[in-house]
Tab-separated table of C-alpha atoms and ligand atoms in Angstrom:
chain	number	residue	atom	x	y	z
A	1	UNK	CA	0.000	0.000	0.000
A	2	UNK	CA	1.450	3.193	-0.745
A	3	UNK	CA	0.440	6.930	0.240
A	4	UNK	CA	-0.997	9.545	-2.133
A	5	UNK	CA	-1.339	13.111	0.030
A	6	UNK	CA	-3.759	15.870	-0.571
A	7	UNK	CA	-2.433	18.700	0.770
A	8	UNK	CA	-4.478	21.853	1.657
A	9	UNK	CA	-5.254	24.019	4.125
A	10	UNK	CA	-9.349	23.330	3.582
A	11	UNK	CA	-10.368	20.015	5.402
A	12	UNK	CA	-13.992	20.447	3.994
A	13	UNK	CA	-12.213	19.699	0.888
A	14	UNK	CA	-10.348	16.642	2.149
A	15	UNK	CA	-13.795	15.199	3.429
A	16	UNK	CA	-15.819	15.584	0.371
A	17	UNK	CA	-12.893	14.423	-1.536
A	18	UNK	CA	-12.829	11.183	0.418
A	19	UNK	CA	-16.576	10.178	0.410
A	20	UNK	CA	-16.043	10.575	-3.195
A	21	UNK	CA	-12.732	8.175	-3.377
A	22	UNK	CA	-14.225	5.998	-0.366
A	23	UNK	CA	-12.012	3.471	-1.392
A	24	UNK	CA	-11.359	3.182	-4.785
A	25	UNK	CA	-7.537	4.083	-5.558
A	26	UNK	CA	-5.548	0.823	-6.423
A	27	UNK	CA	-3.303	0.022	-3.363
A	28	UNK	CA	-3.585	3.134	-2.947
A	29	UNK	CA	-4.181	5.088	0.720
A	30	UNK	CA	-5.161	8.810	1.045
A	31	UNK	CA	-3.777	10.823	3.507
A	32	UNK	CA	-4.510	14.616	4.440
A	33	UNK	CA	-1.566	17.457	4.951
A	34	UNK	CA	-2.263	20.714	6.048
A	35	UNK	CA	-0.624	22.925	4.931
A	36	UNK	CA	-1.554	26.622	3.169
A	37	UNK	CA	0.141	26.356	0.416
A	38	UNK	CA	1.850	29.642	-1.347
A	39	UNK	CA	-0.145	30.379	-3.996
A	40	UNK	CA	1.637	32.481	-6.762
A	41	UNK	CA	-0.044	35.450	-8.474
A	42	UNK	CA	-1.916	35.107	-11.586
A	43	UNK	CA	-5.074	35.014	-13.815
A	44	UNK	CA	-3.990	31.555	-14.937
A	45	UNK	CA	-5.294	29.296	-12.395
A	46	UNK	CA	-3.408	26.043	-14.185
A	47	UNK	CA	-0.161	28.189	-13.527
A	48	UNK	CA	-1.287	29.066	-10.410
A	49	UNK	CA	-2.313	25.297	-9.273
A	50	UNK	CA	0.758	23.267	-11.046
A	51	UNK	CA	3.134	25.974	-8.954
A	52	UNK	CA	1.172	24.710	-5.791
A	53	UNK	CA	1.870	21.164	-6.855
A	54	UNK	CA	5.693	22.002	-7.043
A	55	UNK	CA	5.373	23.460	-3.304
A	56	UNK	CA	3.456	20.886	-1.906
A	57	UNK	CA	5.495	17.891	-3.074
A	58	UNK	CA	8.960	19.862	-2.229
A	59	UNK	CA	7.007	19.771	1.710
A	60	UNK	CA	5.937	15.890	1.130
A	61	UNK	CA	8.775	14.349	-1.137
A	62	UNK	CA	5.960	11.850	-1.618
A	63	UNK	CA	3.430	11.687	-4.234
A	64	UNK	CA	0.904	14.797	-3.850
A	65	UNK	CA	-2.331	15.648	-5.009
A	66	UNK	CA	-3.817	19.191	-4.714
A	67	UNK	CA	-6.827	21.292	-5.891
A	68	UNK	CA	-7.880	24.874	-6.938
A	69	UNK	CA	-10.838	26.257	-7.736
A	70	UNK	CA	-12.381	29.295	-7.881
A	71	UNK	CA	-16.247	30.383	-9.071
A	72	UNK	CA	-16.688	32.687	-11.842
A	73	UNK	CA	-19.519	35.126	-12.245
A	74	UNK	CA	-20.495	36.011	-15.769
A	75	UNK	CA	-21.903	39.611	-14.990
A	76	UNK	CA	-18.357	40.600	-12.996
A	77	UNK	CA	-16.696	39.219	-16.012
A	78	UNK	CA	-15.741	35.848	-14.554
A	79	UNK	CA	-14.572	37.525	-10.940
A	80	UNK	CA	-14.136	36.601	-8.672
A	81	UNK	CA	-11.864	33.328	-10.384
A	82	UNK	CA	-8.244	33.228	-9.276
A	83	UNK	CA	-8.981	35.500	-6.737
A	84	UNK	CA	-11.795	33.199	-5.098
A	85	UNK	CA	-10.209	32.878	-1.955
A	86	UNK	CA	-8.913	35.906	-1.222
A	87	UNK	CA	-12.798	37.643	-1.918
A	88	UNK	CA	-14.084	34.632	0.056
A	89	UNK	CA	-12.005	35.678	3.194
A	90	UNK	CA	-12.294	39.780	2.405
A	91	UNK	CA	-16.076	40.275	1.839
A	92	UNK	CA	-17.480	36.664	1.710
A	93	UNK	CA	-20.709	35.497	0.614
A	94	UNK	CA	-22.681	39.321	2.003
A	95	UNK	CA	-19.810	41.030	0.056
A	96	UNK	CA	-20.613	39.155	-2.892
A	97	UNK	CA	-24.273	39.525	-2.567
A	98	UNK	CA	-23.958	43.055	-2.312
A	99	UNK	CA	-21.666	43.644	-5.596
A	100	UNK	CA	-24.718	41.380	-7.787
A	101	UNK	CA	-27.704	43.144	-6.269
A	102	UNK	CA	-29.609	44.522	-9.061
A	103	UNK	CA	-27.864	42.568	-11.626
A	104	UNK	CA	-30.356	39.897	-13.300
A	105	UNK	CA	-27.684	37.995	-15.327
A	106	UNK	CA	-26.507	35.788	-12.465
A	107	UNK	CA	-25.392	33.165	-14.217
A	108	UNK	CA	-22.146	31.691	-12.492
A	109	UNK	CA	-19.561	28.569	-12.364
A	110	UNK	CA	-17.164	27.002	-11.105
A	111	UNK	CA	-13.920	25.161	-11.748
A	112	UNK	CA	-11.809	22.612	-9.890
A	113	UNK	CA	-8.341	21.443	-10.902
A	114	UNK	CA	-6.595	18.348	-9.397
A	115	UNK	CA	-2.872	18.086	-9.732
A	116	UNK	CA	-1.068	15.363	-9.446
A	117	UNK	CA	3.066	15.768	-8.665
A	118	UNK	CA	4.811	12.752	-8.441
A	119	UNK	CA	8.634	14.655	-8.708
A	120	UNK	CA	8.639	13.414	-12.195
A	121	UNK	CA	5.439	13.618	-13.623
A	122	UNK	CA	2.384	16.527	-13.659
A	123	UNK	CA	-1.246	15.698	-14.678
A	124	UNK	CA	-4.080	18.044	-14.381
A	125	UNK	CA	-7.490	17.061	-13.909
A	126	UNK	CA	-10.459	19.530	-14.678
A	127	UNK	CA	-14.363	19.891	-12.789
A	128	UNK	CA	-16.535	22.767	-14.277
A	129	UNK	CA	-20.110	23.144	-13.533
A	130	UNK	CA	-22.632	25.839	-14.409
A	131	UNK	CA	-25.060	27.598	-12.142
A	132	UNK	CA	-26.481	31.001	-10.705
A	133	UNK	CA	-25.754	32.994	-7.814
A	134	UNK	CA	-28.795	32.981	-5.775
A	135	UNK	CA	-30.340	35.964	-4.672
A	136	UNK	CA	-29.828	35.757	-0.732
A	137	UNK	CA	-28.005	33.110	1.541
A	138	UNK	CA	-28.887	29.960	2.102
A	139	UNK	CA	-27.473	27.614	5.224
A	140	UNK	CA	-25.686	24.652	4.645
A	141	UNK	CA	-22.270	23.868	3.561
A	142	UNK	CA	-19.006	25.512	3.576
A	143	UNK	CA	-17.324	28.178	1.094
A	144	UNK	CA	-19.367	29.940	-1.776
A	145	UNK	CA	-21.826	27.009	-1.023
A	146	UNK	CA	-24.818	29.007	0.188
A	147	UNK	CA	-25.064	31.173	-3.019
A	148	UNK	CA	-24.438	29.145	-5.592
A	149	UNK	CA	-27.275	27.053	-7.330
A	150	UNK	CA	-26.250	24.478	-9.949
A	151	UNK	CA	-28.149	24.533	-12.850
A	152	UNK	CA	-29.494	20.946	-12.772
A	153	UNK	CA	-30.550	22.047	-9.398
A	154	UNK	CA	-33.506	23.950	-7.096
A	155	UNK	CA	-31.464	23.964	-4.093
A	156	UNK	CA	-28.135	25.815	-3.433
A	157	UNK	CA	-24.992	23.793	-3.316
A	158	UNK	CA	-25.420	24.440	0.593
A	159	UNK	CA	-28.735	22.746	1.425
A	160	UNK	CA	-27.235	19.535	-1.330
A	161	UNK	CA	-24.352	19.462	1.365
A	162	UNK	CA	-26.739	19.163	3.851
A	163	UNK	CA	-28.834	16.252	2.177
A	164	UNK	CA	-25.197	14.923	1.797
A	165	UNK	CA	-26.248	15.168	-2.031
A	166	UNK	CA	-23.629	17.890	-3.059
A	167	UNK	CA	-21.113	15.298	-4.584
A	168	UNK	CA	-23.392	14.950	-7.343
A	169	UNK	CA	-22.943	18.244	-8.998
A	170	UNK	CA	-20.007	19.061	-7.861
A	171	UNK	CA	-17.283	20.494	-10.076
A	172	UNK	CA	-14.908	18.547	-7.488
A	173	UNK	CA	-16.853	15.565	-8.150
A	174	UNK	CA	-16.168	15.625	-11.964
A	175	UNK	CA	-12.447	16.331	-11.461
A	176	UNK	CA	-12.232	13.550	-9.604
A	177	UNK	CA	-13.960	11.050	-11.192
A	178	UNK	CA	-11.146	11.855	-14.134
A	179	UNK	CA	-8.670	11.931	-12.042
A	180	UNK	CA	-9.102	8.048	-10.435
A	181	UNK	CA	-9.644	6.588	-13.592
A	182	UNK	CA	-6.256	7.953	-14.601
A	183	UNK	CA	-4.706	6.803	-11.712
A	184	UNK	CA	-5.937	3.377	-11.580
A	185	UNK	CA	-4.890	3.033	-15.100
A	186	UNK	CA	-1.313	3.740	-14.312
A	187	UNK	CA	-0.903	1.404	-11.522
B	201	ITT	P1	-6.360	25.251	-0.529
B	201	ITT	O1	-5.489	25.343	0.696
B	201	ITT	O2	-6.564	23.841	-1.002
B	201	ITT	O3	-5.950	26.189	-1.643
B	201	ITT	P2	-8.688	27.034	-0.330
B	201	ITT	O4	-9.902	26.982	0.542
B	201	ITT	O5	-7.821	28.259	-0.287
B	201	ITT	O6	-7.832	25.711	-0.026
B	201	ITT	P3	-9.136	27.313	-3.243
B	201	ITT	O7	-8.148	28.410	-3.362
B	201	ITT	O8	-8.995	26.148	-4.152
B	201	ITT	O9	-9.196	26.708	-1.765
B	201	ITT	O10	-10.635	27.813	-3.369
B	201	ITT	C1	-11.008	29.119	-3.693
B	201	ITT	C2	-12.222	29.532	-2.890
B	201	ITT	O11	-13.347	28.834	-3.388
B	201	ITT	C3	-12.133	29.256	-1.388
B	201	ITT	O12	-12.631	30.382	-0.696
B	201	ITT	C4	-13.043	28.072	-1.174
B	201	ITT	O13	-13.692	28.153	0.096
B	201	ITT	C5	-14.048	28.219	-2.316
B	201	ITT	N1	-14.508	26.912	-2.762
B	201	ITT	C6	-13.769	25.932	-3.333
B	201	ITT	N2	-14.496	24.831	-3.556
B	201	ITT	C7	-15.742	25.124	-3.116
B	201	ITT	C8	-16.919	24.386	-3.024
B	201	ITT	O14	-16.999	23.125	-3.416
B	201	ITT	N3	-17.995	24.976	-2.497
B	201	ITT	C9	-17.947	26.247	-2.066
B	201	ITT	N4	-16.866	27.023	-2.082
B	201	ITT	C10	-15.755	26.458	-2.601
């Protein structure tokens, strides 16, 4: 059995990412690192994420996987994207409210990207789902969760992580799905 890390500094991540593995990597065993990885800065978020691969296996020296995502608002002209979590922990989900109230286009989505680093070898994995920003907050959830409905959805992605239902839309659910099919192909 060998180890695969996810390292991050968001353990919500970490727990949706293992219901969605539950077991299913070949020989495989996924651990969690904390860490807050640097992130560098840049409107490319593949740049930005295989950078944080680099950083996070130079901590591990094992096999790494990380993630970024970021949600992207068509009336702000896809803001708040690479700069997700930075508006997340500035304004948050009132602050982001506030900046689409009057604005009827509210059309939204977001994007995940898994990295893999083995020290010789980069793959990146891509989640992107489409939605709209709701018009007030729901509960539920964790992140951008409350105000974002997906589009094959009534409820926001915070009461589907309530109903433990969330993994279904998910953009990190897509990702994902790519991303262990790969791997157990290599292995
Ligand atoms: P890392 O340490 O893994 O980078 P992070 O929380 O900083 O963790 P990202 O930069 O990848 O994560 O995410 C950008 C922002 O988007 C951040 O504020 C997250 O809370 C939010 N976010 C990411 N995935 C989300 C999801 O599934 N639901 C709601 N918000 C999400």
């Amino acid at each position: 059995m060998c180890s695969l890390f996810f390292v991050s500094s968001n353990y919500n991540k970490f727990l949706e990412i293992k219901s969605i593995m539950k077991n299913r990597l070949s020989s495989t065993k996924l651990k969690f690192y904390r860490v807050a990885l640097p992130e560098i800065q840049s409107n490319n978020i593949e740049l930005i994420s295989i950078e944080k691969s680099k950083s996070a296996y130079s901590i591990s020296k094992a096999p790494v996987l990380i993630e970024d995502d970021g949600l992207f608002i068509k009336s702000l002209n896809g803001f708040p994207g690479p700069y997700s979590s930075f508006i997340y922990d500035t304004i948050g989900n009132n602050g982001v409210l506030k900046l689409m109230k009057g604005i009827k286009d509210r059309k939204a989505w977001f994007k995940s990207i898994f990295v893999y680093n083995d020290g010789t070898m980069i793959k990146l994995f891509y989640g992107e789902i489409n939605g709209k920003i709701s018009s007030r907050m729901s509960d539920g959830g964790w992140g951008f969760d409350p105000i974002f409905i997906p589009e094959k959805s009534r409820m926001s992605m915070g009461k589907l992580h309530k109903k433990a239902e969330k993994n279904k839309y998910s953009h990190r659910g897509i990702a994902l799905e790519k991303f262990i099919d790969w791997y157990n192909n290599i292995r």
